[in-house]
Protein backbone atom coordinates (compact mmCIF):
# COMPACT_ATOMS: atom_id res chain seq x y z
CA UNK A 1 0.00 0.00 0.00
CA UNK A 2 1.18 3.49 -0.86
CA UNK A 3 1.41 5.66 2.25
CA UNK A 4 1.47 9.45 1.95
CA UNK A 5 4.49 11.12 3.51
CA UNK A 6 2.62 13.74 5.52
CA UNK A 7 -0.68 15.21 6.65
CA UNK A 8 -3.22 16.30 4.04
CA UNK A 9 -6.84 17.52 3.84
CA UNK A 10 -9.87 15.82 2.29
CA UNK A 11 -13.33 17.17 1.49
CA UNK A 12 -16.41 15.40 0.22
CA UNK A 13 -18.14 17.36 -2.54
CA UNK A 14 -21.41 19.17 -1.94
CA UNK A 15 -24.63 17.19 -2.28
CA UNK A 16 -26.51 16.22 -5.44
CA UNK A 17 -30.09 15.05 -5.97
CA UNK A 18 -28.90 11.42 -5.91
CA UNK A 19 -27.29 12.04 -2.53
CA UNK A 20 -30.57 13.48 -1.30
CA UNK A 21 -32.34 10.34 -2.57
CA UNK A 22 -29.76 8.01 -0.97
CA UNK A 23 -28.58 6.40 -4.21
CA UNK A 24 -25.23 4.84 -5.05
CA UNK A 25 -23.49 7.56 -7.06
CA UNK A 26 -20.21 6.44 -8.51
CA UNK A 27 -19.19 7.65 -11.96
CA UNK A 28 -22.61 9.14 -12.83
CA UNK A 29 -21.75 12.79 -13.36
CA UNK A 30 -24.54 14.55 -11.49
CA UNK A 31 -24.26 18.29 -10.73
CA UNK A 32 -24.49 19.91 -7.32
CA UNK A 33 -28.00 20.84 -6.21
CA UNK A 34 -28.91 23.93 -4.17
CA UNK A 35 -27.81 22.24 -0.94
CA UNK A 36 -24.53 21.23 -2.53
CA UNK A 37 -23.73 24.74 -3.70
CA UNK A 38 -24.48 26.09 -0.23
CA UNK A 39 -22.26 23.41 1.35
CA UNK A 40 -19.39 24.31 -0.96
CA UNK A 41 -19.62 27.97 0.06
CA UNK A 42 -19.87 27.03 3.75
CA UNK A 43 -16.73 24.91 3.43
CA UNK A 44 -14.84 28.07 2.51
CA UNK A 45 -15.39 29.46 6.00
CA UNK A 46 -13.95 26.31 7.58
CA UNK A 47 -10.95 26.23 5.25
CA UNK A 48 -10.07 29.92 5.08
CA UNK A 49 -7.74 29.72 8.08
CA UNK A 50 -6.47 26.19 7.48
CA UNK A 51 -3.47 27.26 5.42
CA UNK A 52 -4.50 25.42 2.24
CA UNK A 53 -2.22 26.48 -0.62
CA UNK A 54 -3.25 24.07 -3.39
CA UNK A 55 -6.39 22.08 -4.27
CA UNK A 56 -6.68 18.87 -6.28
CA UNK A 57 -10.14 17.67 -7.34
CA UNK A 58 -11.83 14.69 -8.93
CA UNK A 59 -12.94 15.36 -12.52
CA UNK A 60 -16.61 14.63 -11.75
CA UNK A 61 -18.71 17.80 -11.88
CA UNK A 62 -19.90 17.64 -8.27
CA UNK A 63 -16.33 17.58 -6.95
CA UNK A 64 -14.80 19.92 -9.53
CA UNK A 65 -17.48 22.58 -8.95
CA UNK A 66 -17.09 22.33 -5.18
CA UNK A 67 -13.34 22.77 -5.59
CA UNK A 68 -13.75 25.71 -8.00
CA UNK A 69 -15.88 27.60 -5.48
CA UNK A 70 -13.33 27.05 -2.70
CA UNK A 71 -10.25 27.75 -4.85
CA UNK A 72 -11.74 31.04 -6.09
CA UNK A 73 -12.67 32.13 -2.57
CA UNK A 74 -9.26 31.43 -0.99
CA UNK A 75 -7.23 32.27 -4.12
CA UNK A 76 -5.23 29.06 -4.54
CA UNK A 77 -4.43 26.98 -7.66
CA UNK A 78 -6.71 24.09 -8.60
CA UNK A 79 -5.83 20.94 -10.53
CA UNK A 80 -8.00 18.01 -11.68
CA UNK A 81 -6.77 14.43 -11.26
CA UNK A 82 -8.53 11.20 -12.28
CA UNK A 83 -6.71 9.40 -9.47
CA UNK A 84 -9.33 10.51 -6.94
CA UNK A 85 -12.42 9.92 -9.09
CA UNK A 86 -15.26 8.19 -7.27
CA UNK A 87 -15.51 4.42 -6.88
CA UNK A 88 -17.23 2.50 -9.69
CA UNK A 89 -20.21 0.76 -8.06
CA UNK A 90 -20.97 -1.38 -11.11
CA UNK A 91 -24.51 -2.77 -11.10
CA UNK A 92 -25.27 -0.99 -7.79
CA UNK A 93 -25.05 2.39 -9.55
CA UNK A 94 -28.20 4.46 -9.04
CA UNK A 95 -29.82 1.98 -6.64
CA UNK A 96 -30.97 2.99 -3.13
CA UNK A 97 -28.18 2.34 -0.61
CA UNK A 98 -30.54 1.63 2.29
CA UNK A 99 -32.58 -0.96 0.36
CA UNK A 100 -29.49 -2.94 -0.58
CA UNK A 101 -28.11 -2.81 2.95
CA UNK A 102 -31.41 -4.15 4.31
CA UNK A 103 -31.60 -6.80 1.59
CA UNK A 104 -28.10 -8.06 2.42
CA UNK A 105 -28.44 -7.63 6.18
CA UNK A 106 -25.55 -5.20 6.64
CA UNK A 107 -25.54 -2.21 8.94
CA UNK A 108 -22.04 -0.70 8.68
CA UNK A 109 -19.50 0.63 6.20
CA UNK A 110 -17.50 -2.58 6.56
CA UNK A 111 -20.62 -4.59 5.77
CA UNK A 112 -21.41 -2.41 2.81
CA UNK A 113 -17.94 -2.92 1.34
CA UNK A 114 -18.41 -6.67 1.73
CA UNK A 115 -21.49 -6.75 -0.56
CA UNK A 116 -20.16 -4.61 -3.43
CA UNK A 117 -20.74 -6.25 -6.82
CA UNK A 118 -17.98 -7.98 -8.74
CA UNK A 119 -18.78 -5.99 -11.89
CA UNK A 120 -17.59 -2.74 -10.32
CA UNK A 121 -14.19 -1.54 -9.17
CA UNK A 122 -12.16 -3.40 -6.57
CA UNK A 123 -12.29 -1.56 -3.23
CA UNK A 124 -8.59 -2.23 -2.65
CA UNK A 125 -7.71 -0.98 -6.13
CA UNK A 126 -9.70 2.22 -5.54
CA UNK A 127 -7.94 2.76 -2.22
CA UNK A 128 -4.50 2.21 -3.73
CA UNK A 129 -5.04 4.54 -6.70
CA UNK A 130 -6.36 7.25 -4.39
CA UNK A 131 -3.44 6.98 -1.97
CA UNK A 132 -0.98 6.92 -4.89
CA UNK A 133 -2.58 10.09 -6.29
CA UNK A 134 -2.40 11.89 -2.95
CA UNK A 135 1.20 10.75 -2.37
CA UNK A 136 2.32 11.95 -5.80
CA UNK A 137 0.87 15.43 -5.25
CA UNK A 138 2.38 15.71 -1.78
CA UNK A 139 5.79 14.67 -3.13
CA UNK A 140 5.51 17.08 -6.07
CA UNK A 141 4.64 20.05 -3.85
CA UNK A 142 6.51 19.55 -0.56
CA UNK A 143 5.92 23.12 0.60
CA UNK A 144 2.15 23.12 0.09
CA UNK A 145 -0.75 22.14 2.34
CA UNK A 146 -3.00 20.25 -0.05
CA UNK A 147 -6.77 19.78 -0.07
CA UNK A 148 -8.23 16.89 -2.08
CA UNK A 149 -11.86 17.49 -3.05
CA UNK A 150 -13.31 14.12 -3.89
CA UNK A 151 -15.89 11.55 -2.78
CA UNK A 152 -17.08 9.53 0.20
CA UNK A 153 -15.84 6.13 -0.97
CA UNK A 154 -12.41 7.55 -1.83
CA UNK A 155 -12.11 9.28 1.55
CA UNK A 156 -13.38 6.21 3.43
CA UNK A 157 -11.02 3.87 1.62
CA UNK A 158 -8.02 6.06 2.44
CA UNK A 159 -9.14 6.53 6.05
CA UNK A 160 -9.54 2.81 6.65
CA UNK A 161 -6.24 1.96 4.99
CA UNK A 162 -4.30 4.57 6.97
CA UNK A 163 -6.05 4.65 10.35
CA UNK A 164 -7.81 1.28 10.47
CA UNK A 165 -11.36 2.58 10.58
CA UNK A 166 -14.08 4.38 8.67
CA UNK A 167 -15.59 7.68 9.84
CA UNK A 168 -18.78 9.74 9.60
CA UNK A 169 -18.33 11.89 6.51
CA UNK A 170 -20.62 14.78 5.59
CA UNK A 171 -20.92 16.81 2.41
CA UNK A 172 -18.79 19.95 2.41
CA UNK A 173 -17.13 19.14 5.74
CA UNK A 174 -13.32 19.22 5.60
CA UNK A 175 -11.18 16.63 7.36
CA UNK A 176 -7.48 16.35 8.07
CA UNK A 177 -5.69 13.06 7.53
CA UNK A 178 -3.08 13.53 10.22
CA UNK A 179 0.27 11.73 10.06
CA UNK A 180 1.54 11.45 13.64
CA UNK A 181 4.76 9.51 13.40
CA UNK A 182 3.85 5.99 12.28
CA UNK A 183 0.17 6.50 13.11
CA UNK A 184 -2.65 8.18 11.22
CA UNK A 185 -5.95 9.65 12.40
CA UNK A 186 -8.77 11.50 10.66
CA UNK A 187 -10.14 14.61 12.35
CA UNK A 188 -12.75 17.16 11.37
CA UNK A 189 -11.61 20.68 10.60
CA UNK A 190 -13.58 23.13 12.72
CA UNK A 191 -13.67 26.90 12.99
CA UNK A 192 -12.66 28.40 16.29
CA UNK A 193 -15.92 30.27 16.75
CA UNK A 194 -17.91 27.03 16.54
CA UNK A 195 -15.86 24.70 18.70
CA UNK A 196 -13.09 24.86 21.24
CA UNK A 197 -9.95 23.32 19.74
CA UNK A 198 -8.40 20.34 21.43
CA UNK A 199 -5.05 21.00 23.11
CA UNK A 200 -2.08 19.88 21.02
CA UNK A 201 -0.66 16.44 21.73
CA UNK A 202 2.60 16.48 23.65
Coordinates of N, CA and C in Angstrom, one line a residue:
X1 N 0.8 -1.2 0.0 CA 0.0 0.0 0.0 C 0.9 1.3 0.0
X2 N 0.5 2.2 -0.9 CA 1.2 3.5 -0.9 C 0.8 4.3 0.4
X3 N 1.7 4.9 1.1 CA 1.4 5.7 2.2 C 1.9 7.1 2.0
X4 N 1.0 8.1 2.1 CA 1.5 9.5 1.9 C 2.5 9.8 3.0
X5 N 3.4 10.8 2.6 CA 4.5 11.1 3.5 C 4.1 12.1 4.6
X6 N 3.0 12.7 4.5 CA 2.6 13.7 5.5 C 1.1 14.0 5.5
X7 N 0.7 14.8 6.5 CA -0.7 15.2 6.7 C -1.3 15.9 5.4
X8 N -2.5 15.6 5.1 CA -3.2 16.3 4.0 C -4.7 16.5 4.4
X9 N -5.4 17.2 3.6 CA -6.8 17.5 3.8 C -7.7 16.8 2.8
X10 N -8.9 16.4 3.2 CA -9.9 15.8 2.3 C -11.2 16.5 2.5
X11 N -12.0 16.6 1.4 CA -13.3 17.2 1.5 C -14.3 16.4 0.5
X12 N -15.4 16.0 1.1 CA -16.4 15.4 0.2 C -17.2 16.5 -0.5
X13 N -17.4 16.4 -1.8 CA -18.1 17.4 -2.5 C -19.5 17.7 -1.9
X14 N -20.1 18.8 -2.3 CA -21.4 19.2 -1.9 C -22.4 18.2 -2.5
X15 N -23.6 18.2 -2.0 CA -24.6 17.2 -2.3 C -25.2 17.4 -3.7
X16 N -25.8 16.3 -4.2 CA -26.5 16.2 -5.4 C -27.9 15.7 -5.2
X17 N -28.8 15.6 -6.2 CA -30.1 15.1 -6.0 C -30.0 13.6 -5.6
X18 N -29.1 12.8 -6.2 CA -28.9 11.4 -5.9 C -28.5 11.2 -4.5
X19 N -27.6 12.1 -4.0 CA -27.3 12.0 -2.5 C -28.5 12.2 -1.7
X20 N -29.3 13.2 -2.0 CA -30.6 13.5 -1.3 C -31.5 12.3 -1.3
X21 N -31.5 11.5 -2.4 CA -32.3 10.3 -2.6 C -31.7 9.1 -2.0
X22 N -30.4 9.2 -1.6 CA -29.8 8.0 -1.0 C -29.4 6.9 -2.0
X23 N -29.0 7.4 -3.2 CA -28.6 6.4 -4.2 C -27.1 6.2 -4.3
X24 N -26.6 5.0 -4.7 CA -25.2 4.8 -5.1 C -24.9 5.7 -6.2
X25 N -23.9 6.6 -6.1 CA -23.5 7.6 -7.1 C -22.0 7.5 -7.3
X26 N -21.6 6.6 -8.2 CA -20.2 6.4 -8.5 C -19.7 7.4 -9.6
X27 N -19.7 6.9 -10.8 CA -19.2 7.6 -12.0 C -20.3 8.5 -12.7
X28 N -21.5 8.3 -12.2 CA -22.6 9.1 -12.8 C -22.3 10.6 -12.5
X29 N -22.3 11.4 -13.5 CA -21.8 12.8 -13.4 C -22.9 13.8 -13.1
X30 N -23.5 13.6 -11.9 CA -24.5 14.5 -11.5 C -24.0 15.9 -11.0
X31 N -24.7 17.0 -11.2 CA -24.3 18.3 -10.7 C -24.7 18.5 -9.3
X32 N -24.1 19.5 -8.7 CA -24.5 19.9 -7.3 C -25.9 20.4 -7.4
X33 N -26.7 20.2 -6.3 CA -28.0 20.8 -6.2 C -27.9 22.1 -5.3
X34 N -29.0 22.7 -5.0 CA -28.9 23.9 -4.2 C -28.2 23.7 -2.8
X35 N -28.5 22.6 -2.2 CA -27.8 22.2 -0.9 C -26.3 22.1 -1.2
X36 N -25.9 21.4 -2.3 CA -24.5 21.2 -2.5 C -23.8 22.5 -2.8
X37 N -24.4 23.4 -3.5 CA -23.7 24.7 -3.7 C -23.6 25.5 -2.4
X38 N -24.6 25.4 -1.5 CA -24.5 26.1 -0.2 C -23.4 25.4 0.6
X39 N -23.3 24.1 0.6 CA -22.3 23.4 1.4 C -20.9 23.8 0.9
X40 N -20.7 23.9 -0.4 CA -19.4 24.3 -1.0 C -19.0 25.7 -0.5
X41 N -19.9 26.6 -0.4 CA -19.6 28.0 0.1 C -19.4 27.9 1.6
X42 N -20.1 27.1 2.3 CA -19.9 27.0 3.8 C -18.5 26.4 4.1
X43 N -18.0 25.5 3.2 CA -16.7 24.9 3.4 C -15.6 26.0 3.4
X44 N -15.8 27.0 2.6 CA -14.8 28.1 2.5 C -14.5 28.6 3.9
X45 N -15.6 28.9 4.7 CA -15.4 29.5 6.0 C -14.6 28.6 6.9
X46 N -14.7 27.2 6.8 CA -13.9 26.3 7.6 C -12.5 26.2 7.1
X47 N -12.3 26.4 5.8 CA -11.0 26.2 5.3 C -10.1 27.5 5.2
X48 N -10.8 28.7 5.3 CA -10.1 29.9 5.1 C -8.8 30.1 5.9
X49 N -8.9 29.6 7.2 CA -7.7 29.7 8.1 C -6.9 28.4 8.2
X50 N -7.2 27.5 7.3 CA -6.5 26.2 7.5 C -5.1 26.2 6.8
X51 N -4.8 27.2 6.0 CA -3.5 27.3 5.4 C -3.4 26.5 4.1
X52 N -4.5 26.1 3.5 CA -4.5 25.4 2.2 C -3.8 26.3 1.2
X53 N -2.9 25.7 0.4 CA -2.2 26.5 -0.6 C -2.4 25.9 -2.0
X54 N -3.0 24.7 -2.1 CA -3.2 24.1 -3.4 C -4.4 23.1 -3.2
X55 N -5.2 23.0 -4.3 CA -6.4 22.1 -4.3 C -6.3 21.1 -5.5
X56 N -6.6 19.9 -5.2 CA -6.7 18.9 -6.3 C -8.1 18.3 -6.2
X57 N -8.8 18.1 -7.3 CA -10.1 17.7 -7.3 C -10.3 16.5 -8.3
X58 N -11.3 15.7 -8.0 CA -11.8 14.7 -8.9 C -12.4 15.4 -10.1
X59 N -12.4 14.7 -11.3 CA -12.9 15.4 -12.5 C -14.5 15.4 -12.6
X60 N -15.1 14.6 -11.7 CA -16.6 14.6 -11.8 C -17.1 16.0 -11.3
X61 N -18.2 16.4 -12.0 CA -18.7 17.8 -11.9 C -19.0 18.2 -10.4
X62 N -19.5 17.3 -9.6 CA -19.9 17.6 -8.3 C -18.7 18.0 -7.4
X63 N -17.6 17.3 -7.7 CA -16.3 17.6 -7.0 C -15.6 18.8 -7.5
X64 N -15.5 18.8 -8.9 CA -14.8 19.9 -9.5 C -15.4 21.3 -9.2
X65 N -16.8 21.3 -9.2 CA -17.5 22.6 -9.0 C -17.3 23.0 -7.5
X66 N -17.4 22.0 -6.6 CA -17.1 22.3 -5.2 C -15.7 22.9 -5.0
X67 N -14.7 22.3 -5.7 CA -13.3 22.8 -5.6 C -13.2 24.2 -6.2
X68 N -13.8 24.4 -7.3 CA -13.7 25.7 -8.0 C -14.2 26.8 -7.1
X69 N -15.3 26.6 -6.4 CA -15.9 27.6 -5.5 C -14.9 27.9 -4.4
X70 N -14.3 26.9 -3.8 CA -13.3 27.1 -2.7 C -12.0 27.7 -3.2
X71 N -11.5 27.2 -4.3 CA -10.3 27.8 -4.8 C -10.4 29.2 -5.2
X72 N -11.5 29.6 -5.8 CA -11.7 31.0 -6.1 C -11.8 31.9 -4.8
X73 N -12.5 31.4 -3.8 CA -12.7 32.1 -2.6 C -11.4 32.3 -1.8
X74 N -10.5 31.3 -1.8 CA -9.3 31.4 -1.0 C -8.0 31.7 -1.9
X75 N -8.3 31.9 -3.2 CA -7.2 32.3 -4.1 C -6.0 31.3 -4.1
X76 N -6.3 30.0 -4.4 CA -5.2 29.1 -4.5 C -5.4 28.3 -5.9
X77 N -4.3 27.7 -6.4 CA -4.4 27.0 -7.7 C -5.2 25.7 -7.5
X78 N -5.9 25.3 -8.6 CA -6.7 24.1 -8.6 C -6.3 23.2 -9.8
X79 N -6.1 21.9 -9.5 CA -5.8 20.9 -10.5 C -6.9 19.8 -10.5
X80 N -7.1 19.2 -11.6 CA -8.0 18.0 -11.7 C -7.2 16.7 -11.9
X81 N -7.5 15.7 -11.1 CA -6.8 14.4 -11.3 C -7.7 13.2 -11.2
X82 N -7.7 12.4 -12.2 CA -8.5 11.2 -12.3 C -8.2 10.2 -11.2
X83 N -7.1 10.3 -10.5 CA -6.7 9.4 -9.5 C -7.6 9.4 -8.3
X84 N -8.4 10.5 -8.1 CA -9.3 10.5 -6.9 C -10.8 10.6 -7.4
X85 N -11.0 10.0 -8.6 CA -12.4 9.9 -9.1 C -13.2 8.9 -8.2
X86 N -14.5 9.1 -8.2 CA -15.3 8.2 -7.3 C -15.2 6.7 -7.7
X87 N -15.4 5.9 -6.7 CA -15.5 4.4 -6.9 C -16.6 4.1 -7.9
X88 N -16.3 3.0 -8.7 CA -17.2 2.5 -9.7 C -18.1 1.4 -9.0
X89 N -19.3 1.7 -8.8 CA -20.2 0.8 -8.1 C -20.8 -0.3 -8.9
X90 N -20.5 -0.3 -10.2 CA -21.0 -1.4 -11.1 C -22.5 -1.4 -11.1
X91 N -23.1 -2.6 -11.0 CA -24.5 -2.8 -11.1 C -25.3 -2.2 -9.9
X92 N -24.6 -1.7 -8.9 CA -25.3 -1.0 -7.8 C -25.6 0.5 -8.2
X93 N -24.9 1.0 -9.2 CA -25.0 2.4 -9.6 C -26.5 2.8 -9.7
X94 N -26.9 3.9 -9.0 CA -28.2 4.5 -9.0 C -29.2 3.8 -8.1
X95 N -28.9 2.7 -7.5 CA -29.8 2.0 -6.6 C -29.8 2.6 -5.2
X96 N -30.9 2.4 -4.5 CA -31.0 3.0 -3.1 C -30.0 2.2 -2.2
X97 N -29.2 3.0 -1.5 CA -28.2 2.3 -0.6 C -28.9 1.6 0.5
X98 N -29.9 2.2 1.1 CA -30.5 1.6 2.3 C -31.2 0.3 1.9
X99 N -31.9 0.3 0.8 CA -32.6 -1.0 0.4 C -31.6 -2.1 0.2
X100 N -30.5 -1.9 -0.4 CA -29.5 -2.9 -0.6 C -28.9 -3.4 0.7
X101 N -28.7 -2.4 1.6 CA -28.1 -2.8 3.0 C -29.1 -3.7 3.7
X102 N -30.4 -3.3 3.6 CA -31.4 -4.2 4.3 C -31.5 -5.5 3.6
X103 N -31.5 -5.5 2.3 CA -31.6 -6.8 1.6 C -30.5 -7.8 2.0
X104 N -29.3 -7.2 2.1 CA -28.1 -8.1 2.4 C -27.8 -8.2 3.9
X105 N -28.6 -7.5 4.7 CA -28.4 -7.6 6.2 C -27.2 -7.0 6.7
X106 N -26.7 -5.9 6.1 CA -25.6 -5.2 6.6 C -25.9 -3.9 7.2
X107 N -25.2 -3.4 8.2 CA -25.5 -2.2 8.9 C -24.4 -1.2 9.1
X108 N -23.2 -1.5 8.5 CA -22.0 -0.7 8.7 C -21.3 -0.5 7.4
X109 N -20.3 0.4 7.4 CA -19.5 0.6 6.2 C -18.7 -0.6 5.8
X110 N -18.2 -1.3 6.8 CA -17.5 -2.6 6.6 C -18.4 -3.6 5.9
X111 N -19.6 -3.7 6.4 CA -20.6 -4.6 5.8 C -21.0 -4.2 4.4
X112 N -21.1 -2.9 4.1 CA -21.4 -2.4 2.8 C -20.3 -2.8 1.8
X113 N -19.1 -2.6 2.2 CA -17.9 -2.9 1.3 C -18.0 -4.4 1.0
X114 N -18.4 -5.2 1.9 CA -18.4 -6.7 1.7 C -19.4 -7.1 0.7
X115 N -20.4 -6.3 0.4 CA -21.5 -6.8 -0.6 C -21.4 -6.1 -1.9
X116 N -20.3 -5.3 -2.1 CA -20.2 -4.6 -3.4 C -20.1 -5.6 -4.6
X117 N -20.7 -5.3 -5.7 CA -20.7 -6.2 -6.8 C -19.4 -6.5 -7.5
X118 N -19.2 -7.6 -8.1 CA -18.0 -8.0 -8.7 C -17.8 -7.2 -10.1
X119 N -18.9 -6.7 -10.6 CA -18.8 -6.0 -11.9 C -18.4 -4.5 -11.8
X120 N -18.1 -4.1 -10.5 CA -17.6 -2.7 -10.3 C -16.1 -2.7 -10.1
X121 N -15.6 -1.7 -9.5 CA -14.2 -1.5 -9.2 C -13.9 -2.3 -7.9
X122 N -12.6 -2.8 -7.8 CA -12.2 -3.4 -6.6 C -11.9 -2.3 -5.5
X123 N -12.5 -2.5 -4.3 CA -12.3 -1.6 -3.2 C -10.8 -1.3 -2.9
X124 N -10.0 -2.4 -2.9 CA -8.6 -2.2 -2.6 C -7.9 -1.5 -3.8
X125 N -8.3 -1.7 -5.0 CA -7.7 -1.0 -6.1 C -8.1 0.5 -6.1
X126 N -9.3 0.8 -5.7 CA -9.7 2.2 -5.5 C -8.9 2.9 -4.5
X127 N -8.7 2.2 -3.3 CA -7.9 2.8 -2.2 C -6.5 3.0 -2.6
X128 N -5.9 2.1 -3.3 CA -4.5 2.2 -3.7 C -4.3 3.3 -4.7
X129 N -5.2 3.5 -5.7 CA -5.0 4.5 -6.7 C -5.2 5.9 -6.1
X130 N -6.1 6.0 -5.1 CA -6.4 7.3 -4.4 C -5.2 7.6 -3.5
X131 N -4.6 6.7 -2.8 CA -3.4 7.0 -2.0 C -2.2 7.3 -2.8
X132 N -2.1 6.6 -4.0 CA -1.0 6.9 -4.9 C -1.1 8.3 -5.5
X133 N -2.3 8.7 -5.8 CA -2.6 10.1 -6.3 C -2.2 11.1 -5.3
X134 N -2.7 11.0 -4.0 CA -2.4 11.9 -3.0 C -0.9 12.0 -2.7
X135 N -0.2 10.8 -2.6 CA 1.2 10.8 -2.4 C 2.0 11.5 -3.4
X136 N 1.6 11.3 -4.7 CA 2.3 12.0 -5.8 C 2.2 13.5 -5.7
X137 N 1.0 14.0 -5.4 CA 0.9 15.4 -5.2 C 1.6 16.0 -4.1
X138 N 1.6 15.3 -3.0 CA 2.4 15.7 -1.8 C 3.9 15.7 -2.1
X139 N 4.4 14.7 -2.8 CA 5.8 14.7 -3.1 C 6.2 15.8 -4.1
X140 N 5.2 16.1 -5.0 CA 5.5 17.1 -6.1 C 5.5 18.5 -5.5
X141 N 4.8 18.7 -4.4 CA 4.6 20.1 -3.8 C 4.9 20.0 -2.3
X142 N 6.2 19.8 -2.0 CA 6.5 19.6 -0.6 C 6.2 20.7 0.4
X143 N 6.2 21.9 -0.2 CA 5.9 23.1 0.6 C 4.5 23.5 0.7
X144 N 3.6 22.8 0.1 CA 2.2 23.1 0.1 C 1.3 22.3 1.1
X145 N 0.3 22.9 1.6 CA -0.7 22.1 2.3 C -1.8 21.9 1.3
X146 N -2.1 20.6 1.0 CA -3.0 20.2 0.0 C -4.4 19.8 0.4
X147 N -5.4 20.2 -0.3 CA -6.8 19.8 -0.1 C -7.2 19.0 -1.3
X148 N -7.7 17.7 -1.0 CA -8.2 16.9 -2.1 C -9.8 16.9 -2.0
X149 N -10.4 17.4 -3.0 CA -11.9 17.5 -3.1 C -12.3 16.3 -3.9
X150 N -13.0 15.4 -3.2 CA -13.3 14.1 -3.9 C -14.6 13.5 -3.4
X151 N -14.6 12.3 -3.0 CA -15.9 11.5 -2.8 C -15.8 10.7 -1.5
X152 N -17.0 10.3 -1.1 CA -17.1 9.5 0.2 C -16.3 8.2 0.1
X153 N -16.5 7.4 -0.9 CA -15.8 6.1 -1.0 C -14.3 6.3 -1.0
X154 N -13.9 7.3 -1.8 CA -12.4 7.5 -1.8 C -11.9 7.9 -0.5
X155 N -12.6 8.8 0.2 CA -12.1 9.3 1.6 C -12.2 8.2 2.6
X156 N -13.2 7.3 2.5 CA -13.4 6.2 3.4 C -12.3 5.2 3.2
X157 N -12.0 4.8 1.9 CA -11.0 3.9 1.6 C -9.7 4.3 2.2
X158 N -9.3 5.6 1.9 CA -8.0 6.1 2.4 C -8.0 6.1 4.0
X159 N -9.1 6.5 4.6 CA -9.1 6.5 6.0 C -8.9 5.1 6.7
X160 N -9.6 4.2 6.1 CA -9.5 2.8 6.7 C -8.2 2.2 6.4
X161 N -7.6 2.5 5.3 CA -6.2 2.0 5.0 C -5.2 2.6 5.9
X162 N -5.3 3.9 6.2 CA -4.3 4.6 7.0 C -4.5 4.4 8.5
X163 N -5.8 4.6 8.9 CA -6.0 4.7 10.4 C -6.7 3.4 10.9
X164 N -7.2 2.5 10.0 CA -7.8 1.3 10.5 C -9.3 1.4 10.7
X165 N -9.9 2.5 10.4 CA -11.4 2.6 10.6 C -12.0 3.6 9.6
X166 N -13.3 3.4 9.4 CA -14.1 4.4 8.7 C -14.5 5.5 9.6
X167 N -15.2 6.5 9.0 CA -15.6 7.7 9.8 C -16.9 8.3 9.3
X168 N -17.5 9.1 10.1 CA -18.8 9.7 9.6 C -18.4 10.9 8.8
X169 N -18.7 10.9 7.5 CA -18.3 11.9 6.5 C -19.6 12.6 6.0
X170 N -19.5 14.0 6.0 CA -20.6 14.8 5.6 C -20.2 15.7 4.4
X171 N -21.2 16.0 3.6 CA -20.9 16.8 2.4 C -20.4 18.2 2.8
X172 N -19.3 18.6 2.2 CA -18.8 20.0 2.4 C -18.1 20.1 3.8
X173 N -17.8 19.0 4.4 CA -17.1 19.1 5.7 C -15.7 18.7 5.6
X174 N -14.7 19.6 5.8 CA -13.3 19.2 5.6 C -12.8 18.4 6.8
X175 N -11.9 17.5 6.4 CA -11.2 16.6 7.4 C -9.7 16.7 7.1
X176 N -8.9 16.5 8.2 CA -7.5 16.4 8.1 C -7.1 14.9 8.3
X177 N -6.3 14.4 7.4 CA -5.7 13.1 7.5 C -4.3 13.3 8.2
X178 N -4.2 13.1 9.5 CA -3.1 13.5 10.2 C -2.1 12.4 10.4
X179 N -0.8 12.7 9.9 CA 0.3 11.7 10.1 C 1.0 12.1 11.3
X180 N 0.9 11.2 12.3 CA 1.5 11.5 13.6 C 2.6 10.3 13.9
X181 N 3.8 10.6 13.3 CA 4.8 9.5 13.4 C 4.4 8.4 12.5
X182 N 4.2 7.2 13.1 CA 3.9 6.0 12.3 C 2.3 5.8 12.3
X183 N 1.6 6.7 13.0 CA 0.2 6.5 13.1 C -0.6 7.6 12.4
X184 N -1.8 7.2 11.9 CA -2.7 8.2 11.2 C -4.0 8.3 12.0
X185 N -4.6 9.5 11.9 CA -5.9 9.7 12.4 C -6.6 10.6 11.5
X186 N -8.0 10.6 11.5 CA -8.8 11.5 10.7 C -9.6 12.4 11.6
X187 N -9.4 13.7 11.4 CA -10.1 14.6 12.3 C -10.8 15.7 11.6
X188 N -12.0 16.1 12.0 CA -12.7 17.2 11.4 C -12.1 18.5 11.6
X189 N -12.1 19.3 10.5 CA -11.6 20.7 10.6 C -12.8 21.6 11.1
X190 N -12.5 22.3 12.2 CA -13.6 23.1 12.7 C -13.1 24.6 12.9
X191 N -14.0 25.5 12.8 CA -13.7 26.9 13.0 C -13.7 27.2 14.5
X192 N -12.8 28.1 14.9 CA -12.7 28.4 16.3 C -13.9 29.0 16.9
X193 N -14.7 29.7 16.1 CA -15.9 30.3 16.7 C -17.1 29.3 17.0
X194 N -16.9 28.0 16.4 CA -17.9 27.0 16.5 C -17.6 26.0 17.6
X195 N -16.3 25.7 17.7 CA -15.9 24.7 18.7 C -14.6 25.2 19.4
X196 N -14.4 24.6 20.6 CA -13.1 24.9 21.2 C -12.1 23.8 20.7
X197 N -10.9 24.3 20.2 CA -10.0 23.3 19.7 C -9.4 22.4 20.8
X198 N -9.0 21.2 20.5 CA -8.4 20.3 21.4 C -7.0 20.8 21.7
X199 N -6.4 20.6 22.9 CA -5.1 21.0 23.1 C -4.1 20.1 22.3
X200 N -3.0 20.7 21.8 CA -2.1 19.9 21.0 C -1.5 18.7 21.8
X201 N -1.3 17.6 21.1 CA -0.7 16.4 21.7 C 0.8 16.8 22.1
X202 N 1.2 16.2 23.2 CA 2.6 16.5 23.7 C 3.4 15.2 23.7

